[in-house]
Amino acid sequence: MPEQTIKVNYSGAVNAALQRVLAEVPETLLYGEDVAKPGGVHGVTRGLWKEFGDRVFDTPISESAILGSAVGAAMMGRRPIVEIMWADFFLVALDQMINQAANVRYVSQGKLTAPFVVRTQQGNSPGACAQHSQNLEALFLHTPGLRVAMPSSPQDAYDIMVSAVHCDDPVIVFDNRTLYFGQKQEIVTGRPPAPIGGSVLRRSGQAATVVTWGAMTHRVLEAADQLAAQGTFVAVIETPWLNPFDTDTVIESVERTGGRLAVVHEANTTAGFGAEVITRVAEAGVLRGRPARIGVPDARMPAAPALASALIPDTGRIIEGLARLTADR
Amino acid sequence: MADLRAMWRIRAFEEKTQALCGTGDIRGSVHLCIGQEAGPVGACGVLEGSDALFATYRGHGWAIARGTPLRPLMAELLGRSTGVNGGRGGSAYLSAPEYGFHGENSIVGAGAPIAVGAALAGRYDGTHRIALTVFGDGAMNQGSVHEAMNFAAATCLPVLFICENNRWSELTPIKDAVGSDILADRPRALGMTAVRIDGNDPDLVRRTIGDLAAAARTGGGPAFVELATQRLVGHYVGDPQQYRTREELAADREQEPIARAVRELTAAGVAAEEITAVEKNAREEVEQAAQAALADPLADSDSAREHVYA
């Protein structure tokens, strides 16, 4: 596949990646609720049914059947890409991810495998109700056997989807729907699939290390810019892959930044993956002082935008947390 | 005679398993299919090599009828490295895909959507395999089974949904767990052929499932078969079955497939020695497999972290 530069927003990048894998991996199938003829509720899969015919199809509103059939088809050699329309809808069918997909390879000693990709989107957007706003990555990060990614840029959205489809494990790719219709950006397509994993240093600095992922990356970078204008430079590491997680890079960075670490995510703080990141760094013996864990305080998510924004970390709250961390020497 | 032989292999395996639970050689939950041997023996006869079979935790009989050798199967129950899954599956969650047995499932009803996926794969990979998913009467009340049946019907996939109705949903009678006990009404309402047959007659099972499999292979879509049968033992080994009466068990022993096959063969003039030899041979074969498996090494604890990821 030749390298090419195209200008797309996040949703266009996912679409381009799906178009590519459907073309280059004959075992792929793409299905889910409203993904084929309607092109997806967010339009991400638009046009793919026309191009790939019956390898792209609409299903009943049956998450257990969607995920379970993906497990079964993958066991028999296909590489299904299925959509869970909102991550909250995973919850009616968790059995197929946690009891089924995650066990296939392990229990059969690799005689059976389940290489499939679940595409979903999550997080709060203005007015979204409590059942359409949750950030659920920690549930799946608690489950060995599953891979989890959460990109924030069109280039990563493209690359991660390609890598996920070529990966031999079940992979969940969480989009954040507030990113779908962002600015168009130039991205490079057609590069060979990269191995899964890794992280990106989005900004360098010595005052502290900030680890983040998903849509929160943009707010963290804004906060870091504002702190830089005041003379405090923090390193920002985005970890679009949460499993495998690039623990080594985080530990090295925390060591370089005086042992100071903050983790910022949109999910609830209690038992969020941020707690795990801090623990890994603490176990490595490089943590100094009090780490900062910035996420949604433990609450349900209200629909009214004014209420929701009181809970979700914004640039101000992130700056506050980081200022405390960098002052705390 | 072939059916009796096949049923006795399963019965003898299950009785040996029960004994090895008693001696502590087999640990953990074990669910025996004693009394339900006719279903697997009849159904597996119509499956082809590329077809897929998904059973429940009461699945030893299905694994055996599909062709899994007894020694690695018993070794799996015994937690040996030579088990079909090296001891990772155990009695309730084992698989042997190399023999076309794609696994038991310890979650009630969870195998049904997976079987739909296996049939879906066959639509694209050239095999046009049929997938057979087996579950008990209790699974009829699981959402996953309904989702799977409707999905298969909506997409016209060759899936055979086999409900082994032994009348007991674990420890509760199915009739107490449904508003209507005509289970076949539900798949029929979803748009597929659905029949209830005598599940203690392996030949009837073979012919019925054979016809439906042939229809499914030529685009007829999914079908549902309820096998009316009985469990002669508890839900699990050690189940005191306080919920069952002696009379009910006695009636079940009259119906069960091996006693019935013996009556029929005797009536047809087959010599008693020939019939008892079937049982004896099955028990010897199982005993040899069990002794060999008992002598096999335990699963290697150094390997416990392998195969989590590719």
XYZ file of C-alpha atoms in Angstrom:
639
model
C 0.000 0.000 0.000
C 1.659 3.280 -1.077
C 2.212 6.062 1.457
C -0.010 9.011 0.934
C -0.889 12.209 2.757
C -4.577 12.988 3.179
C -6.360 15.769 5.027
C -9.080 14.442 7.326
C -10.677 14.992 10.699
C -10.624 12.245 13.351
C -13.712 10.523 12.018
C -12.338 10.630 8.476
C -9.103 9.100 9.735
C -10.948 6.141 11.283
C -12.925 5.746 8.078
C -9.720 5.751 6.017
C -8.180 3.129 8.286
C -11.247 0.892 8.027
C -11.262 1.308 4.259
C -7.629 0.260 4.159
C -7.942 -2.832 6.347
C -11.073 -4.000 4.559
C -9.132 -3.714 1.306
C -5.880 -5.300 2.474
C -7.078 -7.958 4.944
C -9.582 -10.240 3.225
C -10.544 -11.856 6.550
C -11.993 -8.616 7.899
C -15.710 -8.056 8.386
C -17.249 -4.836 9.655
C -20.579 -4.964 11.448
C -22.692 -3.515 14.203
C -25.793 -1.448 14.768
C -26.426 0.967 11.879
C -22.866 0.797 10.579
C -23.498 -0.309 6.993
C -26.311 1.357 5.055
C -26.730 4.281 7.492
C -22.912 4.644 7.788
C -22.932 4.748 11.589
C -24.670 7.129 14.014
C -21.620 9.392 13.845
C -20.994 8.753 10.172
C -17.638 7.086 10.843
C -18.313 4.051 8.644
C -19.946 5.946 5.800
C -19.380 4.548 2.310
C -17.778 1.275 3.405
C -20.833 -0.872 2.749
C -21.010 0.477 -0.809
C -17.402 -0.411 -1.421
C -17.180 -3.778 0.355
C -20.693 -5.169 0.002
C -21.722 -7.977 2.299
C -18.531 -7.855 4.365
C -20.056 -4.745 5.924
C -23.497 -5.222 7.451
C -26.059 -3.947 9.920
C -27.112 -6.076 12.879
C -29.994 -6.252 15.316
C -29.616 -4.189 18.511
C -28.054 -7.156 20.281
C -24.699 -6.448 21.857
C -24.218 -10.005 23.155
C -24.808 -11.370 19.677
C -22.513 -8.778 18.099
C -19.624 -9.422 20.478
C -20.216 -13.169 20.788
C -20.378 -13.655 17.041
C -17.156 -11.680 16.708
C -15.531 -14.106 19.164
C -16.830 -17.106 17.203
C -15.935 -15.735 13.777
C -12.450 -14.813 15.021
C -11.985 -18.311 16.468
C -12.659 -19.639 12.970
C -10.109 -17.396 11.264
C -11.962 -14.175 10.422
C -10.906 -10.757 11.716
C -14.168 -9.045 12.584
C -14.287 -5.353 13.384
C -17.474 -4.700 15.322
C -18.954 -1.541 16.679
C -20.494 -0.978 20.091
C -22.329 2.228 19.401
C -21.721 3.761 22.833
C -19.282 2.263 25.333
C -22.104 2.264 27.900
C -23.775 -0.425 25.766
C -20.840 -2.755 26.423
C -22.322 -3.272 29.846
C -25.222 -5.392 28.587
C -22.761 -7.811 26.991
C -19.640 -7.820 29.151
C -19.780 -11.617 29.386
C -18.654 -11.925 25.792
C -15.601 -9.716 26.400
C -14.502 -10.762 29.857
C -15.628 -14.385 30.191
C -15.333 -15.304 26.533
C -12.973 -13.240 24.349
C -10.319 -12.786 27.022
C -10.176 -16.527 27.752
C -10.039 -18.020 24.273
C -6.277 -17.989 23.758
C -5.248 -18.651 27.333
C -7.488 -21.587 28.104
C -6.857 -23.304 24.761
C -3.086 -22.700 25.040
C -3.277 -20.781 21.790
C -5.037 -23.527 19.801
C -7.932 -21.097 19.476
C -7.512 -17.340 19.223
C -9.876 -14.380 19.008
C -8.326 -11.631 16.901
C -11.095 -9.081 16.582
C -11.489 -5.370 17.125
C -14.258 -3.591 18.967
C -14.695 0.024 17.947
C -16.581 2.163 20.372
C -16.775 5.734 21.594
C -17.251 7.135 25.075
C -16.995 10.126 27.371
C -19.125 13.125 28.057
C -20.352 15.581 25.463
C -22.658 18.463 26.301
C -26.100 17.166 27.277
C -25.227 13.474 27.123
C -27.019 11.589 29.883
C -25.559 9.390 32.598
C -25.908 6.286 30.408
C -24.106 7.860 27.448
C -21.185 9.536 29.209
C -19.125 6.951 31.038
C -15.428 6.293 30.550
C -15.078 2.556 30.957
C -11.520 1.711 29.959
C -10.554 0.572 33.461
C -13.041 -2.326 33.317
C -11.195 -3.786 30.370
C -7.737 -2.910 31.665
C -8.569 -5.050 34.685
C -9.044 -8.001 32.340
C -5.901 -9.794 31.162
C -6.255 -11.049 27.592
C -7.707 -7.858 26.125
C -5.808 -4.997 24.471
C -7.036 -1.437 24.902
C -6.269 1.767 23.014
C -7.610 5.288 23.224
C -6.274 7.652 20.558
C -6.732 11.423 20.499
C -5.443 12.551 17.102
C -6.404 11.687 13.520
C -2.962 10.186 12.821
C -3.093 7.948 15.906
C -6.720 7.041 15.215
C -5.652 5.826 11.772
C -2.473 4.050 12.852
C -4.029 2.408 15.906
C -6.963 1.018 13.950
C -4.580 -0.510 11.402
C -2.386 -2.002 14.145
C -5.427 -3.268 16.051
C -6.747 -5.184 13.057
C -3.357 -6.773 12.459
C -3.018 -7.690 16.155
C -3.723 -11.314 17.072
C -5.495 -10.464 20.343
C -8.929 -8.951 20.956
C -8.495 -5.165 20.897
C -10.880 -2.455 22.064
C -10.392 0.975 20.521
C -12.162 3.734 22.431
C -12.780 6.939 20.555
C -14.036 10.038 22.290
C -16.919 11.333 20.222
C -16.058 14.998 20.933
C -12.999 14.388 18.755
C -14.834 13.067 15.692
C -15.504 16.396 14.021
C -12.387 18.329 14.958
C -10.099 20.196 12.575
C -8.953 18.406 9.456
C -5.284 17.541 9.638
C -2.786 16.019 7.280
C -2.118 12.390 8.105
C 0.103 9.819 6.458
C -1.676 6.670 5.345
C -0.360 3.446 3.889
C 2.586 2.878 6.183
C 3.189 -0.724 7.281
C 1.151 -1.618 10.384
C 3.089 -0.690 13.524
C 3.305 -3.123 16.441
C 0.804 -2.296 19.166
C 1.907 -0.292 22.180
C 4.138 2.688 22.773
C 3.568 6.247 23.891
C 4.144 9.754 22.557
C 6.059 12.552 24.251
C 3.781 15.490 23.420
C 5.777 18.106 25.301
C 9.120 18.109 27.115
C 9.793 19.620 30.504
C 11.603 19.014 33.759
C 9.117 20.193 36.390
C 6.921 17.088 36.389
C 5.665 14.236 34.228
C 2.021 14.291 33.219
C 0.568 11.095 31.801
C -2.737 11.239 29.955
C -4.791 9.611 27.216
C -7.848 10.118 25.061
C -9.579 13.464 24.648
C -8.080 14.700 27.923
C -4.734 14.952 26.113
C -5.875 18.200 24.485
C -6.807 19.788 27.813
C -3.561 18.667 29.391
C -1.557 20.214 26.554
C -3.485 23.473 26.956
C -2.755 23.448 30.677
C 0.910 22.679 29.994
C 1.077 25.608 27.540
C -0.344 27.969 30.116
C 2.090 26.729 32.777
C 4.953 27.137 30.307
C 3.946 30.744 29.755
C 4.452 31.175 33.508
C 7.848 29.485 33.319
C 6.933 25.964 34.484
C 7.636 23.254 31.946
C 6.055 19.850 32.406
C 6.618 16.758 30.281
C 3.401 15.421 28.773
C 3.315 11.765 27.809
C 0.275 10.590 25.917
C -0.309 6.845 26.195
C -2.805 6.018 23.462
C -2.169 2.337 24.164
C -3.266 1.469 27.701
C -2.675 -2.258 27.212
C 0.126 -2.780 26.459
C 1.080 0.216 28.571
C 4.452 1.885 28.109
C 5.399 1.702 31.788
C 9.155 2.003 31.149
C 8.897 5.334 29.345
C 6.736 6.755 32.119
C 9.141 5.589 34.823
C 12.130 7.049 32.984
C 10.366 10.364 32.548
C 9.328 10.555 36.214
C 12.948 9.906 37.144
C 14.051 12.795 34.899
C 11.401 15.128 36.359
C 12.362 14.878 39.994
C 10.014 12.020 40.802
C 6.935 14.206 40.258
C 3.998 12.565 38.495
C 0.451 13.495 37.605
C -2.061 11.341 35.756
C -5.057 12.934 34.099
C -8.030 11.034 32.709
C -11.709 11.588 32.122
C -12.729 8.418 33.950
C -13.589 8.311 37.653
C -10.534 8.528 39.868
C -11.400 5.613 42.163
C -9.924 2.464 40.646
C -9.265 4.387 37.464
C -6.211 3.411 35.439
C -4.423 6.493 36.796
C -4.194 4.747 40.155
C -2.443 1.845 38.434
C 0.030 4.134 36.664
C 0.946 5.839 39.933
C 1.358 2.484 41.660
C 3.671 1.173 38.944
C 5.859 4.244 39.256
C 5.807 3.989 43.053
C 6.821 0.338 42.822
C 9.737 1.347 40.610
C 10.953 3.510 43.504
C 11.209 6.739 41.519
C 8.211 8.615 42.931
C 8.913 11.623 45.159
C 6.369 13.647 47.102
C 2.666 13.359 46.509
C 1.546 12.292 43.023
C -1.548 13.942 41.522
C -4.488 11.947 40.273
C -6.819 14.131 38.240
C -10.077 12.646 37.003
C -13.798 12.820 37.563
C -14.630 12.786 41.275
C -16.782 9.802 42.136
C -20.213 10.856 40.965
C -22.692 9.913 38.289
C -22.701 12.073 35.179
C -25.488 14.665 34.999
C -26.960 15.680 31.656
C -26.970 19.449 32.101
C -23.721 20.831 30.667
C -23.304 23.182 33.616
C -23.404 20.244 36.009
C -21.192 17.957 33.941
C -18.488 20.577 33.544
C -18.311 20.889 37.318
C -17.087 17.286 37.382
C -14.920 16.779 34.303
C -11.352 18.018 34.622
C -10.889 21.239 32.651
C -7.773 23.224 31.959
C -8.181 25.217 35.188
C -8.440 22.146 37.388
C -5.523 20.504 35.621
C -3.364 23.616 36.114
C -4.328 23.699 39.778
C -3.324 20.077 40.250
C -0.055 20.505 38.385
C 0.794 23.757 40.197
C 0.447 21.959 43.533
C 2.621 19.151 42.259
C 5.398 21.378 40.947
C 5.344 23.588 44.044
C 5.555 20.495 46.264
C 9.314 19.907 46.219
C -25.296 -51.658 18.487
C -23.035 -48.808 17.313
C -25.187 -46.316 19.164
C -25.168 -48.421 22.321
C -21.398 -48.686 22.073
C -21.066 -44.893 21.652
C -23.449 -44.217 24.530
C -21.639 -46.638 26.807
C -18.292 -44.950 26.121
C -19.811 -41.714 27.407
C -21.604 -43.336 30.360
C -18.476 -45.208 31.428
C -16.396 -42.062 31.117
C -18.840 -40.141 33.276
C -19.026 -42.866 35.921
C -15.244 -43.058 36.084
C -15.136 -39.284 36.361
C -17.563 -39.451 39.255
C -15.358 -42.035 40.968
C -12.259 -39.875 40.474
C -14.096 -36.952 42.027
C -14.798 -39.191 45.012
C -11.119 -40.056 45.419
C -10.131 -36.403 45.136
C -8.163 -36.935 41.928
C -10.528 -34.579 40.095
C -11.103 -31.260 41.845
C -13.656 -28.535 41.277
C -17.116 -28.442 39.723
C -18.000 -31.394 37.531
C -21.316 -31.728 35.701
C -22.107 -35.179 34.366
C -24.351 -36.002 31.414
C -25.434 -39.433 32.651
C -28.829 -40.108 31.082
C -28.313 -37.626 28.236
C -25.983 -39.690 26.026
C -28.366 -40.121 23.070
C -28.222 -36.443 22.041
C -24.503 -36.180 21.380
C -24.315 -39.659 19.854
C -27.127 -38.900 17.426
C -26.221 -35.321 16.593
C -22.482 -35.655 16.083
C -23.087 -38.318 13.444
C -24.304 -35.676 11.006
C -21.505 -33.163 11.510
C -18.698 -32.725 8.990
C -15.075 -31.978 9.761
C -15.300 -28.237 9.191
C -18.503 -27.871 11.222
C -18.257 -26.264 14.632
C -19.668 -27.580 17.890
C -20.139 -25.558 21.065
C -21.438 -27.274 24.191
C -22.067 -26.352 27.799
C -20.250 -27.299 30.973
C -22.216 -30.581 30.819
C -20.229 -31.287 27.696
C -18.021 -34.369 28.158
C -20.466 -36.427 26.086
C -20.356 -33.945 23.222
C -16.553 -33.861 23.253
C -16.435 -37.670 23.168
C -19.101 -38.060 20.489
C -17.256 -35.536 18.325
C -14.182 -37.751 18.436
C -11.973 -36.419 21.219
C -9.840 -39.300 22.519
C -10.576 -40.340 26.094
C -7.092 -40.115 27.539
C -6.374 -36.389 26.911
C -9.957 -35.667 27.889
C -9.586 -37.422 31.231
C -6.140 -35.869 31.644
C -7.787 -32.468 31.302
C -10.206 -33.252 34.117
C -7.277 -34.464 36.203
C -5.289 -31.251 35.693
C -2.537 -32.999 33.747
C -0.189 -31.361 31.238
C -1.378 -33.904 28.657
C -4.966 -32.701 28.935
C -6.614 -31.285 25.829
C -5.980 -27.812 27.240
C -3.026 -28.664 29.468
C -5.292 -28.401 32.488
C -6.475 -24.857 31.782
C -10.016 -25.776 30.863
C -10.903 -28.403 33.416
C -14.137 -30.343 33.373
C -16.385 -27.377 32.713
C -14.551 -25.287 30.107
C -12.512 -27.585 27.901
C -12.128 -27.551 24.145
C -10.548 -29.746 21.493
C -10.820 -27.796 18.227
C -8.554 -30.279 16.440
C -11.459 -32.728 16.736
C -14.104 -30.178 15.782
C -15.087 -29.583 19.393
C -14.923 -25.843 19.891
C -15.546 -25.987 23.526
C -17.705 -26.137 26.543
C -18.816 -22.942 28.203
C -19.299 -22.361 31.900
C -21.579 -19.400 31.411
C -25.159 -20.480 30.754
C -26.146 -19.588 27.189
C -22.875 -17.877 26.258
C -21.943 -20.379 23.566
C -24.911 -19.489 21.384
C -23.647 -16.118 20.077
C -20.193 -17.632 19.571
C -21.660 -20.414 17.448
C -23.422 -17.785 15.359
C -19.993 -16.279 14.693
C -18.571 -19.637 13.642
C -21.357 -20.010 11.099
C -20.851 -16.407 10.009
C -17.171 -17.136 9.350
C -18.204 -20.073 7.185
C -20.152 -17.751 4.920
C -16.903 -15.997 3.964
C -14.214 -18.689 4.225
C -15.700 -21.072 1.694
C -16.540 -23.880 4.140
C -20.215 -22.945 4.603
C -19.916 -24.809 7.851
C -22.864 -25.304 10.088
C -22.449 -24.489 13.745
C -24.184 -26.456 16.410
C -24.706 -24.919 19.814
C -25.940 -27.040 22.674
C -27.489 -25.661 25.839
C -29.876 -26.754 28.538
C -33.452 -25.761 29.244
C -32.233 -23.170 31.752
C -30.365 -21.311 29.003
C -33.663 -20.649 27.250
C -34.109 -17.878 29.798
C -30.824 -16.171 28.941
C -30.833 -13.056 26.788
C -27.729 -14.201 24.926
C -29.596 -17.234 23.544
C -32.447 -15.069 22.302
C -30.042 -12.574 20.782
C -28.162 -15.370 19.068
C -31.306 -17.015 17.701
C -32.653 -13.767 16.333
C -29.281 -12.753 14.878
C -28.983 -16.109 13.104
C -32.551 -15.878 11.821
C -32.138 -12.288 10.638
C -28.951 -13.154 8.749
C -30.081 -16.647 7.672
C -27.036 -18.376 9.131
C -26.695 -22.171 9.342
C -26.818 -22.556 13.115
C -28.520 -25.447 14.855
C -29.680 -24.533 18.337
C -29.932 -27.737 20.363
C -31.721 -27.487 23.691
C -31.190 -30.510 25.921
C -34.259 -30.302 28.107
C -33.540 -32.493 31.112
C -36.324 -30.652 32.985
C -33.924 -29.203 35.569
C -32.477 -25.727 35.227
C -29.638 -26.484 37.613
C -31.719 -27.163 40.779
C -35.049 -25.634 39.709
C -37.609 -27.269 37.430
C -37.863 -25.485 34.085
C -41.654 -25.419 34.443
C -41.236 -23.148 37.485
C -38.999 -20.789 35.533
C -41.191 -20.096 32.510
C -44.662 -18.818 31.812
C -45.081 -21.277 28.978
C -43.146 -24.519 28.953
C -43.463 -24.977 25.210
C -39.904 -23.888 24.640
C -39.996 -24.342 20.855
C -42.572 -21.562 20.585
C -39.865 -18.997 21.145
C -37.488 -19.858 18.279
C -40.523 -20.465 16.070
C -41.672 -16.923 16.787
C -38.217 -15.709 15.731
C -38.717 -17.277 12.325
C -37.042 -20.651 12.357
C -38.075 -24.292 12.244
C -38.365 -25.542 15.801
C -39.155 -29.069 16.926
C -39.336 -31.011 20.160
C -38.334 -34.647 19.882
C -37.580 -37.646 22.041
C -33.973 -37.011 22.964
C -33.434 -40.536 24.244
C -33.524 -42.057 20.772
C -30.154 -41.529 19.087
C -31.453 -42.561 15.694
C -34.350 -40.107 15.808
C -31.936 -37.381 16.929
C -29.641 -38.262 14.019
C -32.421 -38.182 11.437
C -34.014 -34.982 12.743
C -30.788 -33.043 13.076
C -29.555 -34.539 9.802
C -32.566 -33.132 7.940
C -32.265 -29.718 9.559
C -28.504 -29.651 8.968
C -29.039 -30.467 5.301
C -31.571 -27.646 5.019
C -29.232 -25.244 6.822
C -26.362 -26.147 4.485
C -28.427 -25.165 1.480
C -29.483 -21.762 2.759
C -32.429 -22.752 4.913
C -31.174 -20.755 7.881
C -31.101 -21.760 11.517
C -33.250 -24.311 13.292
C -34.027 -25.291 16.846
C -34.301 -28.790 18.268
C -35.466 -29.512 21.784
C -34.264 -32.897 22.974
C -36.552 -34.192 25.681
C -34.270 -36.099 27.997
C -33.364 -36.537 31.645
C -30.434 -36.193 33.972
C -29.963 -39.279 36.124
C -27.520 -37.478 38.395
C -27.346 -34.144 40.182
C -26.520 -30.805 38.625
C -22.959 -31.276 39.871
C -21.064 -34.154 41.415
C -21.998 -34.053 45.079
C -25.427 -32.514 44.510
C -27.643 -34.238 47.130
C -30.693 -33.633 44.881
C -33.036 -32.971 47.778
C -35.294 -31.303 45.258
C -36.047 -34.592 43.458
C -38.301 -37.466 44.449
C -37.410 -41.125 44.327
C -40.407 -41.752 42.067
C -39.247 -39.220 39.535
C -35.778 -40.742 39.407
C -37.225 -44.216 39.014
C -39.349 -43.072 36.084
C -36.317 -41.434 34.508
C -34.355 -44.671 34.778
C -37.064 -46.350 32.725
C -36.716 -43.757 29.961
C -32.980 -43.296 29.849
C -31.348 -44.137 26.538
C -29.035 -46.994 27.496
C -31.683 -49.035 29.327
C -33.987 -48.381 26.440
C -31.451 -49.417 23.791
C -30.765 -52.604 25.742
C -34.510 -53.387 25.846
C -34.829 -52.763 22.124
C -31.788 -54.859 21.192
C -32.944 -57.677 23.436
C -36.388 -57.572 21.838
C -34.710 -57.694 18.426
C -32.982 -60.909 19.472
C -29.441 -59.735 20.183
C -27.725 -62.066 22.624
C -27.348 -60.879 26.215
C -23.595 -61.633 26.191
C -23.148 -59.406 23.184
C -24.936 -56.563 24.950
C -23.040 -56.906 28.216
C -19.778 -57.072 26.271
C -20.472 -53.541 25.028
C -20.550 -52.224 28.559
C -17.516 -54.227 29.585
C -15.450 -53.022 26.626
C -16.406 -49.412 27.243
C -15.453 -49.635 30.893
C -12.122 -51.238 30.008
C -11.336 -48.565 27.465
C -12.165 -45.806 29.931
C -10.199 -47.486 32.706
C -7.112 -47.703 30.514
C -7.466 -44.046 29.516
C -7.920 -43.012 33.133
C -4.943 -45.014 34.383
C -2.762 -43.588 31.636
C -3.954 -40.054 32.412
C -3.387 -40.552 36.146
C 0.206 -41.497 35.369
C 0.708 -38.346 33.295
C 2.562 -35.372 34.783
C 0.621 -32.583 36.470
C 0.243 -29.359 34.534
C 3.531 -27.474 34.593
C 3.208 -24.554 37.015
C 5.981 -22.672 35.195
C 3.637 -22.309 32.239
C 0.774 -20.651 34.147
C 1.479 -17.208 32.694
C 1.865 -18.307 29.082
C -0.625 -17.642 26.270
C -2.331 -14.628 27.829
C -1.472 -12.658 24.692
C -0.204 -13.463 21.213
